[in-house]
Short mmCIF file of C-alpha atoms in Angstrom, two decimals:
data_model
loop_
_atom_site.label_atom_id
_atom_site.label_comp_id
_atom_site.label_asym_id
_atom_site.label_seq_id
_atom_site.Cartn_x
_atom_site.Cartn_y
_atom_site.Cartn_z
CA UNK V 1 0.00 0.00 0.00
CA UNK V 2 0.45 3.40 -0.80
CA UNK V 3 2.28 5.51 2.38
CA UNK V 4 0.00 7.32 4.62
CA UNK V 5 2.64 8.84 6.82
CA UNK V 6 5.21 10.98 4.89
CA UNK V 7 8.58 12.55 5.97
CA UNK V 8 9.74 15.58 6.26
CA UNK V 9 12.19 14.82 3.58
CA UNK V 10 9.70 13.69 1.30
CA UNK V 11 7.14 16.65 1.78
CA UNK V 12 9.94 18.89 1.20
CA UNK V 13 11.30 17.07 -1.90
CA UNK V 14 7.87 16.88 -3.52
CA UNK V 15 7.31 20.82 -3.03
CA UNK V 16 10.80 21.66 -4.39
CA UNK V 17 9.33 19.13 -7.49
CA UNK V 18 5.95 21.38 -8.17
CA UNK V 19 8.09 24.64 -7.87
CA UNK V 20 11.47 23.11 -10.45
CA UNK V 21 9.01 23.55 -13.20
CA UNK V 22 6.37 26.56 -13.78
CA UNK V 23 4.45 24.54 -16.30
CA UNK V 24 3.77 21.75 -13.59
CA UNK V 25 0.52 22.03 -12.02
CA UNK V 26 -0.31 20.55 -8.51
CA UNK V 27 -2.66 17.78 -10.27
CA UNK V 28 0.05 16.60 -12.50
CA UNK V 29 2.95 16.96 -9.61
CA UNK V 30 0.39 14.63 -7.57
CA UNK V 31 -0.16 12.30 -9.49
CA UNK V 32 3.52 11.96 -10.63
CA UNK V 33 4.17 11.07 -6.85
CA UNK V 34 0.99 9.00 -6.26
CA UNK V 35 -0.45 11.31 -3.62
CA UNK V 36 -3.59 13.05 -3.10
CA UNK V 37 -3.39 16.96 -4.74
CA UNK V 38 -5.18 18.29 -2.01
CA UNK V 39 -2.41 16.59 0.52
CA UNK V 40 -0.02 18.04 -2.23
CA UNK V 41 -1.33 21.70 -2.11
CA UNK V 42 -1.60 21.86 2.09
CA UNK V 43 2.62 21.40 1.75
CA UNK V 44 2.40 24.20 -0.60
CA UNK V 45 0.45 26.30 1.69
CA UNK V 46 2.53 25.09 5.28
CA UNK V 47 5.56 26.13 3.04
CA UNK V 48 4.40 29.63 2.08
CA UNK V 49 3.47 29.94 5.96
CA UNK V 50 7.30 29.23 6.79
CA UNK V 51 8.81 31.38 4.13
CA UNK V 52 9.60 28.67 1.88
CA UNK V 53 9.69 29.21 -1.91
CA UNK V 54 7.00 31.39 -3.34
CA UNK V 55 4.48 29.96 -5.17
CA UNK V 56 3.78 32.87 -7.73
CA UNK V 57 7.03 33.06 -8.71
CA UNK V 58 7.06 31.81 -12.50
CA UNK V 59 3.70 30.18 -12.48
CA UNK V 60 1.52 30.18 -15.48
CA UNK V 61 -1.51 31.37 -14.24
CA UNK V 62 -0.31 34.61 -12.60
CA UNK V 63 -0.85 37.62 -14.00
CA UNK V 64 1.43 41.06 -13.42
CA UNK V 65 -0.16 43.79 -11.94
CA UNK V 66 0.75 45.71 -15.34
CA UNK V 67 1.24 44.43 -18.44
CA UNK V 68 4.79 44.40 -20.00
CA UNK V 69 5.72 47.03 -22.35
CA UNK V 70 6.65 46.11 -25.41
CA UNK V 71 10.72 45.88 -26.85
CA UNK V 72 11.35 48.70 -28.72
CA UNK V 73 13.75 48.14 -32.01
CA UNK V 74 17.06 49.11 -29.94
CA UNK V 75 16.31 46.41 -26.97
CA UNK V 76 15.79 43.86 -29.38
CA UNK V 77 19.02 44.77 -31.19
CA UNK V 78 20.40 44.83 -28.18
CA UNK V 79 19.27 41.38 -26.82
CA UNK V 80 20.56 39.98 -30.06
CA UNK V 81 23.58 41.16 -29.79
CA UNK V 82 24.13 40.18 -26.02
CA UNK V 83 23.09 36.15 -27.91
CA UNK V 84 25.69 36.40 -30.48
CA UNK V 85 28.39 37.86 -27.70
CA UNK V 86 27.02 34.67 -25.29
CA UNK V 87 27.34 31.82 -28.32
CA UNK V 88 30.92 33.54 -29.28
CA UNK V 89 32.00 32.55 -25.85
CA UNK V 90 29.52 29.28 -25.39
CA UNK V 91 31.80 28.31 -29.04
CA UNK V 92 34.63 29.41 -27.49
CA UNK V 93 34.37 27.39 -24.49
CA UNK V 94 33.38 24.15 -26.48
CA UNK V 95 36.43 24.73 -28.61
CA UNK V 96 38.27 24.59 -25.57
CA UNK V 97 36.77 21.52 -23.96
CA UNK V 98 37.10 19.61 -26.94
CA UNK V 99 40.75 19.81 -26.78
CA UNK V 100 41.07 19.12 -23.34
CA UNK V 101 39.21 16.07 -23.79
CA UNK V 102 41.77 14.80 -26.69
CA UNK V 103 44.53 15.32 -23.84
CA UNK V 104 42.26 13.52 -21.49
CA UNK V 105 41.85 10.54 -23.68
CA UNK V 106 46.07 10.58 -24.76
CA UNK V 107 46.75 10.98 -21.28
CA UNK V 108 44.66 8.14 -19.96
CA UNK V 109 46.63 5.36 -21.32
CA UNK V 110 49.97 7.19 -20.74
CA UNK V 111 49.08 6.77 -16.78
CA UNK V 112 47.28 4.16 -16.77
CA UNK V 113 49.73 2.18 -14.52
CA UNK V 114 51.96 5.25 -12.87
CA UNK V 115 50.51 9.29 -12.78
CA UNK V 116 53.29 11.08 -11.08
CA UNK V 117 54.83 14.83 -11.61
CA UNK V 118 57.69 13.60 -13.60
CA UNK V 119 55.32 11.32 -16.09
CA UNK V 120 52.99 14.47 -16.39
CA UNK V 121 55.83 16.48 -17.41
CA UNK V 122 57.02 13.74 -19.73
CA UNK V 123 53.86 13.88 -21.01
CA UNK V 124 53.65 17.70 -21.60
CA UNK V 125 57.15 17.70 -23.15
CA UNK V 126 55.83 14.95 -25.72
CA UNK V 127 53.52 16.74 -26.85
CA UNK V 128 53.95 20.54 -26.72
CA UNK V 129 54.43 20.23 -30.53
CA UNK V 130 50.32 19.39 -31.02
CA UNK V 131 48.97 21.37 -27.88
CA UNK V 132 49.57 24.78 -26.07
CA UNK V 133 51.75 23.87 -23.08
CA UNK V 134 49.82 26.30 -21.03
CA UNK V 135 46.52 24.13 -21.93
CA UNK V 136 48.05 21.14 -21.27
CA UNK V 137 49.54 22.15 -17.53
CA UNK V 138 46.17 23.34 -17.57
CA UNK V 139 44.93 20.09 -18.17
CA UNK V 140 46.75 18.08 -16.31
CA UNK V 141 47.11 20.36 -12.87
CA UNK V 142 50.94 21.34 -13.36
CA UNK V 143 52.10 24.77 -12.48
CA UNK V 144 54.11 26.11 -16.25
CA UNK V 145 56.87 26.92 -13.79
CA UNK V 146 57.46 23.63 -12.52
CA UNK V 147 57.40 22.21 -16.16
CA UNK V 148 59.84 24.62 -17.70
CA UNK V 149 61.80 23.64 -14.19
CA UNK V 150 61.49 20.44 -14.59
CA UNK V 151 62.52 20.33 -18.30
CA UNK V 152 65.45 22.85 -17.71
CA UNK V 153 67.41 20.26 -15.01
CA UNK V 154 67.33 17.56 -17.62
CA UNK V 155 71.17 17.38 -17.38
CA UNK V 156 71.27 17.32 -13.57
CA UNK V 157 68.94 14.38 -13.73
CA UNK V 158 70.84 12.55 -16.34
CA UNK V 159 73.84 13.13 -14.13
CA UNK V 160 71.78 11.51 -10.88
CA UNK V 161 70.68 8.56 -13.06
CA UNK V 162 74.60 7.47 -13.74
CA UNK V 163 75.30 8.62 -10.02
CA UNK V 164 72.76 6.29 -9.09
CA UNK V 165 73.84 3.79 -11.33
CA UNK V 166 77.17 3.65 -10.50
CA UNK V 167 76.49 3.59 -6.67
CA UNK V 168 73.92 0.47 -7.22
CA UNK V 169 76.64 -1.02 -8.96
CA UNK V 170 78.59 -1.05 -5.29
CA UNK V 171 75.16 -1.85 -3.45
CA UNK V 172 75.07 -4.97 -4.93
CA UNK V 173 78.36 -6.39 -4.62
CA UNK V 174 78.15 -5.13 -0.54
CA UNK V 175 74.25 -6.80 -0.92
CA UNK V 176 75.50 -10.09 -2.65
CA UNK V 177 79.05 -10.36 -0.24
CA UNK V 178 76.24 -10.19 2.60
CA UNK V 179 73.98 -13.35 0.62
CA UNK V 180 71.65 -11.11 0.54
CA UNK V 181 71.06 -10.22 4.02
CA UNK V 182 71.92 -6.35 3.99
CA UNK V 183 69.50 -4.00 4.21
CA UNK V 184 69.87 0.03 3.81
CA UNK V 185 71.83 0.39 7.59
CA UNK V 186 74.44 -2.31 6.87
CA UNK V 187 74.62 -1.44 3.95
CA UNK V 188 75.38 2.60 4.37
CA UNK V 189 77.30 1.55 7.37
CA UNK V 190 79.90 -0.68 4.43
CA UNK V 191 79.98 2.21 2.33
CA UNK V 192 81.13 4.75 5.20
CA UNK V 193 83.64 2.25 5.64
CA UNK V 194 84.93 2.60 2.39
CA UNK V 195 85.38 6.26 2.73
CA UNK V 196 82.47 7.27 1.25
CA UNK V 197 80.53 10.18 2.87
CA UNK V 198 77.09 8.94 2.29
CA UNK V 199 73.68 9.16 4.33
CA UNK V 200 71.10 6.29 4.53
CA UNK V 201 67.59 7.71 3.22
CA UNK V 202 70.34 7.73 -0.21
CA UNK V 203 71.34 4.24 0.18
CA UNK V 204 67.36 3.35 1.17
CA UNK V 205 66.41 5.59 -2.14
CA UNK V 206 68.81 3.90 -4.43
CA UNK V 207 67.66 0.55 -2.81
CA UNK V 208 63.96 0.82 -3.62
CA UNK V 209 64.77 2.11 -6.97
CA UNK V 210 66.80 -0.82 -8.11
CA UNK V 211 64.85 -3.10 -6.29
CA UNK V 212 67.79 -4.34 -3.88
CA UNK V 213 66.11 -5.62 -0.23
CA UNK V 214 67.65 -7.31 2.28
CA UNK V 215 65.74 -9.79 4.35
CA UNK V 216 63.24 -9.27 7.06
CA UNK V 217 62.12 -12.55 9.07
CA UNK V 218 59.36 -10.66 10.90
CA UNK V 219 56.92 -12.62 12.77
CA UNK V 220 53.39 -11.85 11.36
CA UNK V 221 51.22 -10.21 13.69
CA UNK V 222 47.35 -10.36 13.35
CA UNK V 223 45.75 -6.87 14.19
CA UNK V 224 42.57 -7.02 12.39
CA UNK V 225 39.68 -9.54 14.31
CA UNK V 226 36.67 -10.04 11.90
CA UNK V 227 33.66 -8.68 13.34
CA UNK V 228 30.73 -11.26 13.58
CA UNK V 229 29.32 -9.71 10.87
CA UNK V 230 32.04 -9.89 9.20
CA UNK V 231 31.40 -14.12 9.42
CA UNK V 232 30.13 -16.15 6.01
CA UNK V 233 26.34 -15.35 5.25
CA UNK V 234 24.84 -17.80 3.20
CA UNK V 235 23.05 -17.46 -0.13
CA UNK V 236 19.26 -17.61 0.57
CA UNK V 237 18.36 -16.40 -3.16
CA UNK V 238 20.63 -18.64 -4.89
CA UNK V 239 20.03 -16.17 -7.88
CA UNK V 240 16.14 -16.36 -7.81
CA UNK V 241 14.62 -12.74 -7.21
CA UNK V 242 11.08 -13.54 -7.23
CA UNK V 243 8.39 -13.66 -4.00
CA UNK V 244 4.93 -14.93 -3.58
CA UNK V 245 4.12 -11.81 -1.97
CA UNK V 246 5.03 -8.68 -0.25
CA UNK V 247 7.16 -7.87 2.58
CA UNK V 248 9.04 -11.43 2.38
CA UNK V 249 11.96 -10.92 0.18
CA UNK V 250 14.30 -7.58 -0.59
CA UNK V 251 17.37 -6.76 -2.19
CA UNK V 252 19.95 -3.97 -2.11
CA UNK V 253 22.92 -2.28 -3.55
CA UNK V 254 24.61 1.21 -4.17
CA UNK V 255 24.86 3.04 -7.57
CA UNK V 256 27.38 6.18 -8.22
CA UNK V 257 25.56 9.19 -9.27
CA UNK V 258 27.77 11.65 -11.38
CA UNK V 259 27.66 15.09 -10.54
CA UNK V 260 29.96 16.66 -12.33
CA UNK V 261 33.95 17.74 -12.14
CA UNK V 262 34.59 14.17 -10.63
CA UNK V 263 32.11 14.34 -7.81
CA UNK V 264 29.36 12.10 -6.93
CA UNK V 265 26.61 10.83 -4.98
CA UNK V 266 25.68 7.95 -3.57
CA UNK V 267 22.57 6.00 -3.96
CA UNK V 268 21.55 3.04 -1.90
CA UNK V 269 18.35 1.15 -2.68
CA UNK V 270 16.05 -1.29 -0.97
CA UNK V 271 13.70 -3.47 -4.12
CA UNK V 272 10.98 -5.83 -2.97
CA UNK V 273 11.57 -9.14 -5.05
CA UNK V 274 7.56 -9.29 -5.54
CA UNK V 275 6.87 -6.66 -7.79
CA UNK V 276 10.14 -4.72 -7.75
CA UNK V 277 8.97 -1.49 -5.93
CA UNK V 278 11.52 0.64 -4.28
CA UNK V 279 10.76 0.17 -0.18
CA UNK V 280 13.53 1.86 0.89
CA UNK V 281 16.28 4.53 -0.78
CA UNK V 282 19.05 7.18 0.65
CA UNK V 283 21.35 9.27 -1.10
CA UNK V 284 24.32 10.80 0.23
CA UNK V 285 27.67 11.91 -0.75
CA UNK V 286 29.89 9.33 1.03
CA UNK V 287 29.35 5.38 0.99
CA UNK V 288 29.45 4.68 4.83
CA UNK V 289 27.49 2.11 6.47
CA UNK V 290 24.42 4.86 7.61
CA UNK V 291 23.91 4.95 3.71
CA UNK V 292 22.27 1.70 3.66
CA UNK V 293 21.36 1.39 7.23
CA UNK V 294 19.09 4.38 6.06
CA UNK V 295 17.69 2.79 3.41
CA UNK V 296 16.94 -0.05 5.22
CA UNK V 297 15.34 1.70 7.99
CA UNK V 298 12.98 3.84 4.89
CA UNK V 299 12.19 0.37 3.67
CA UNK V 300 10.79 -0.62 7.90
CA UNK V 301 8.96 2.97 7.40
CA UNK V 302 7.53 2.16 4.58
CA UNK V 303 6.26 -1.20 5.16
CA UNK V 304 5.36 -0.74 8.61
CA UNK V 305 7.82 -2.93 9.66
CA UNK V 306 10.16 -5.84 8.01
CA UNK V 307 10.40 -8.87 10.97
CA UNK V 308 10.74 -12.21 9.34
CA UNK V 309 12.22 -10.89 5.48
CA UNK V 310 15.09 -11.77 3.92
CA UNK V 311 17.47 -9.30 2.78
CA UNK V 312 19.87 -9.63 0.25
CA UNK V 313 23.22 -8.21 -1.00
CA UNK V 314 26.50 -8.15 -2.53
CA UNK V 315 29.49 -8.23 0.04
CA UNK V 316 30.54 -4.60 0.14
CA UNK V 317 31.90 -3.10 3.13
CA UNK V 318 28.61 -1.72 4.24
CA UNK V 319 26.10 -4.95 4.28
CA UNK V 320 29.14 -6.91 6.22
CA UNK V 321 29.34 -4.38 8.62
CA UNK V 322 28.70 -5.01 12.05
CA UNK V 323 26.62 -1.90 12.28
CA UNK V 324 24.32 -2.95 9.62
CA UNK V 325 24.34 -6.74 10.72
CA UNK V 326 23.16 -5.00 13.92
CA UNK V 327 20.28 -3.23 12.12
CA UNK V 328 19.10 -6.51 10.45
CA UNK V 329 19.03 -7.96 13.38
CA UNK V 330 16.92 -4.94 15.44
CA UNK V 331 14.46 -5.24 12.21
CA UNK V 332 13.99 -8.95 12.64
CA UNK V 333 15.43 -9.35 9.16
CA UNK V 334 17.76 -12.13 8.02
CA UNK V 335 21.13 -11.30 5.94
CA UNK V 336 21.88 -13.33 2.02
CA UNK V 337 24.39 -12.79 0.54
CA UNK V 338 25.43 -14.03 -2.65
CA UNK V 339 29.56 -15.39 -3.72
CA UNK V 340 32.31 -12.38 -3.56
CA UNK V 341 33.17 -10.98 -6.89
CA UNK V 342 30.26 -12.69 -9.10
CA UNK V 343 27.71 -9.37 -9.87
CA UNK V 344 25.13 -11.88 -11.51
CA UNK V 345 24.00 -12.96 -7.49
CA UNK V 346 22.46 -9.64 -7.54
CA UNK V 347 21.88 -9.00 -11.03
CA UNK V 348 18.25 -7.38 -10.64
CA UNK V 349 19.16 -5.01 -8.21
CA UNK V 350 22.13 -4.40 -10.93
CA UNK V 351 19.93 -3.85 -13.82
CA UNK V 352 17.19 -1.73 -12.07
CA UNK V 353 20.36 0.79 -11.32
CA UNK V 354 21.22 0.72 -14.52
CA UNK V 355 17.98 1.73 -16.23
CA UNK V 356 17.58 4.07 -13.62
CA UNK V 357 20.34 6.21 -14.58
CA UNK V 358 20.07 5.41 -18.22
CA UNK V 359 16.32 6.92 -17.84
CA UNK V 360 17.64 9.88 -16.16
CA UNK V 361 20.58 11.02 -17.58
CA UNK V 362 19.46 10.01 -20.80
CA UNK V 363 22.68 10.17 -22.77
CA UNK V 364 24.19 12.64 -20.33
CA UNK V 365 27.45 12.17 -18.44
CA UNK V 366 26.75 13.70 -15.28
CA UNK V 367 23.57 15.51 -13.23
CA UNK V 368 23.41 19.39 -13.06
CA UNK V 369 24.63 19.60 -9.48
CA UNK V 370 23.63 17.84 -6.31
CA UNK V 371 20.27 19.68 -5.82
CA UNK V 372 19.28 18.71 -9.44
CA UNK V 373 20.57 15.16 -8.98
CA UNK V 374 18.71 14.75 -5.51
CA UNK V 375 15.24 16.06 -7.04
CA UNK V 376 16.10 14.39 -10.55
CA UNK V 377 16.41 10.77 -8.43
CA UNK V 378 13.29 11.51 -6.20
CA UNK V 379 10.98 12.26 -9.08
CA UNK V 380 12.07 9.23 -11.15
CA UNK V 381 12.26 6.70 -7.92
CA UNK V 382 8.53 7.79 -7.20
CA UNK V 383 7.21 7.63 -10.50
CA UNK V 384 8.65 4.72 -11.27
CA UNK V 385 6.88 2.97 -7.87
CA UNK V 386 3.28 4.37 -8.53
CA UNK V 387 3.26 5.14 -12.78
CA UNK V 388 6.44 3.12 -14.70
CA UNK V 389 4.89 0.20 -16.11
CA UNK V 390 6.91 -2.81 -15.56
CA UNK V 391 7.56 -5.88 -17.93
CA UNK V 392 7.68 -8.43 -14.69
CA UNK V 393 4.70 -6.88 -13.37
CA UNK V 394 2.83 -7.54 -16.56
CA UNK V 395 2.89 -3.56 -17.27
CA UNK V 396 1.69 -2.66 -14.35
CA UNK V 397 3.28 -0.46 -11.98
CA UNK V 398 4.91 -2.31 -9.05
CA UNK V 399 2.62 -0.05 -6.69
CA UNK V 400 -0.63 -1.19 -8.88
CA UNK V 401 0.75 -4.70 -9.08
CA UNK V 402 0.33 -5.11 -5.24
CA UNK V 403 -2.52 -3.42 -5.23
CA UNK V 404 -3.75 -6.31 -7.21
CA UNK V 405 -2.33 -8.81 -5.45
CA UNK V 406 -4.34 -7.65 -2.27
CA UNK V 407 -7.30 -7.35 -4.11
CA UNK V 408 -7.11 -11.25 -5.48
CA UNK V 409 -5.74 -12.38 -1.73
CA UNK V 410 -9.29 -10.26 -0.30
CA UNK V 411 -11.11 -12.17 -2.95
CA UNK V 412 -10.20 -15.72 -1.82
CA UNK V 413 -10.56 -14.90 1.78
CA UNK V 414 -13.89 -14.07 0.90
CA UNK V 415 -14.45 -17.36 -1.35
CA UNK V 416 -13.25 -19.73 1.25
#
């Protein structure tokens, strides 16, 4: 059924909805969320009480106190010419973005298994010939100074390289006289004796780099106990994601929402096996364990309570914690888990993730923000429990398809 106690969260959410749009109308924003409009327009009202957002602002049907004059020829010329200034610089900008993203792409497979200062200015040196080397520092987050720096000790560095060479060279014959037992103290300690004035962070340097170690018989000490939480859960699903009714089986996992400029969110999501309605959802910009012990705890909201369901999950750090086992356990719900690494033991949890974002971004790489990512995620997530037809459900709506299943369950009480 339908939720007949709503959050703060949720009331706030569904008024920041009605007001992202001025074509919306309170009937259509209602029935987008699968509420009652009159419920829908009391929020409106309690929030023009508090000061919230005002509801004239960019609404259809409100009228100015005076009509608008009309442009005159020299405000229109005007306006055009503030267009053709704005797509000068929106060109401009593209331009710019587009060559950024040819570095991007170049530079991806020159670090894909080191990304260090030096490699960046290796990079930049290679090829200054096809791009400005101010847009590639740019780029690639190196100060110009540091590159033209870095490029002007090339000698000094070739010099260190046969330096180092040559005192590796002398490493190893102290290394191999001591069958390999030497590390960077005896080993500096040798070389003093030699006469050479030397200091070991050198010796320890030049080590490392020439992959030279002497050998440590260390006794391994455990400091990390497993939590019981931590402990094997067994597979309860054994891949089958279907219920003969409500409340009985559920299944989670988190999805990355792109925000932009390498930032995300988080989205964590509670699914009821039966007809594949979202219970339970929080989104938040980090991935600790209150993400899904959040969701979970929407999910208990939601369905008045979840003793005696199975829950079920992929073994990330968050469902194993002892925190959430905790939570399960408060809830009177029992853990699954399916085998580490193998993303088909919670492939519908997988796939509803992905047509979520494919839905909502729609081609897009990223959300416009947080704010517009939050409200994008809320609209779709509620539309898609009370109006998005679904192919298991036999196109109904996972809210309608319980609906139904009450009905037929009222039915046959009544029959017998």
């Amino acid at each position: 059924m339908v939720m007949k106690v709503y959050s703060p969260e949720f009331k706030a959410d569904a008024v920041a909805l009605f007001h992202s749009d001025p074509d919306l109308t309170i009937a259509q924003t209602a029935r987008d969320l699968g509420i009652n409009a009159e419920t829908l327009r009391n929020w409106i009202r309690a929030d023009r009480a508090r000061g919230g957002i005002s509801t004239t602002t960019g609404r259809k049907n409100v009228t100015s106190t005076t009509e608008a004059a009309e442009p005159t020829r020299d405000e229109l010329e005007a306006r055009i010419k503030a267009l053709e200034a704005e797509l000068k610089a929106v060109r401009k900008e593209n331009t710019t973005l587009v060559t950024e993203r040819d570095i991007l792409r170049k530079a991806t497979k020159f670090f894909a298994f080191r990304d260090d200062l030096v490699g960046r200015c290796r990079f930049i040196e290679d090829h200054c010939e096809t791009y400005p080397v101010k847009r590639l520092c740019h780029v690639l987050g190196v100060v110009r100074s540091s590159f033209y720096k870095w490029r002007e000790g090339r000698q000094a560095r070739a010099a260190r390289e046969r330096a180092d060479a040559a005192l590796a060279t002398k490493i190893k014959a102290i290394h191999a006289d001591s069958d390999g037992t030497y590390g960077s103290p005896r080993v500096t300690a040798e070389l003093r004796d030699e006469g050479m004035e030397i200091n070991e962070k050198k010796v320890a340097r030049v080590m490392r780099k020439f992959s030279i170690a002497g050998v440590r018989l260390r006794r391994r000490v455990t400091t990390t106990v497993p939590e019981p939480s931590n402990q094997v859960v067994p597979d309860l699903f054994k891949r089958d994601f279907t219920a003969p009714a409500p409340n009985l089986k559920y299944m989670g996992d988190i999805t990355y929402l792109p925000v932009g400029d390498g930032e995300f969110l988080y989205l964590a999501t509670v699914l009821d096996c039966f007809s594949r309605r979202v219970v339970g959802w929080s989104i938040a910009d980090h991935m600790r364990t209150s993400l899904v012990a959040d969701a979970l705890e929407h999910a208990a909201a939601t369905r008045g309570g979840l003793d005696g369901a199975i829950f079920h999950s992929d073994h990330g750090a968050q469902y194993t914690s002892k925190e959430f086992a905790d939570l399960c356990r408060e809830l009177g719900v029992t853990q699954s888990m399916g085998a580490v690494g193998t993303s088909a033991d919670n492939a519908a949890c997988e796939s509803f993730h992905a047509s979520l974002k494919r839905e909502i971004l729609q081609g897009a790489r990223s959300f416009a923000g947080a704010a517009a990512c939050r409200l994008s995620v809320f609209r779709w997530l509620t539309r898609y429990n009370t109006r998005r037809r679904h192919s298991r459900n036999g196109q109904l709506s996972p809210v309608a398809y319980e609906h139904q299943h009450e009905q037929a369950s009222a039915n046959m009480t009544l029959a017998a």
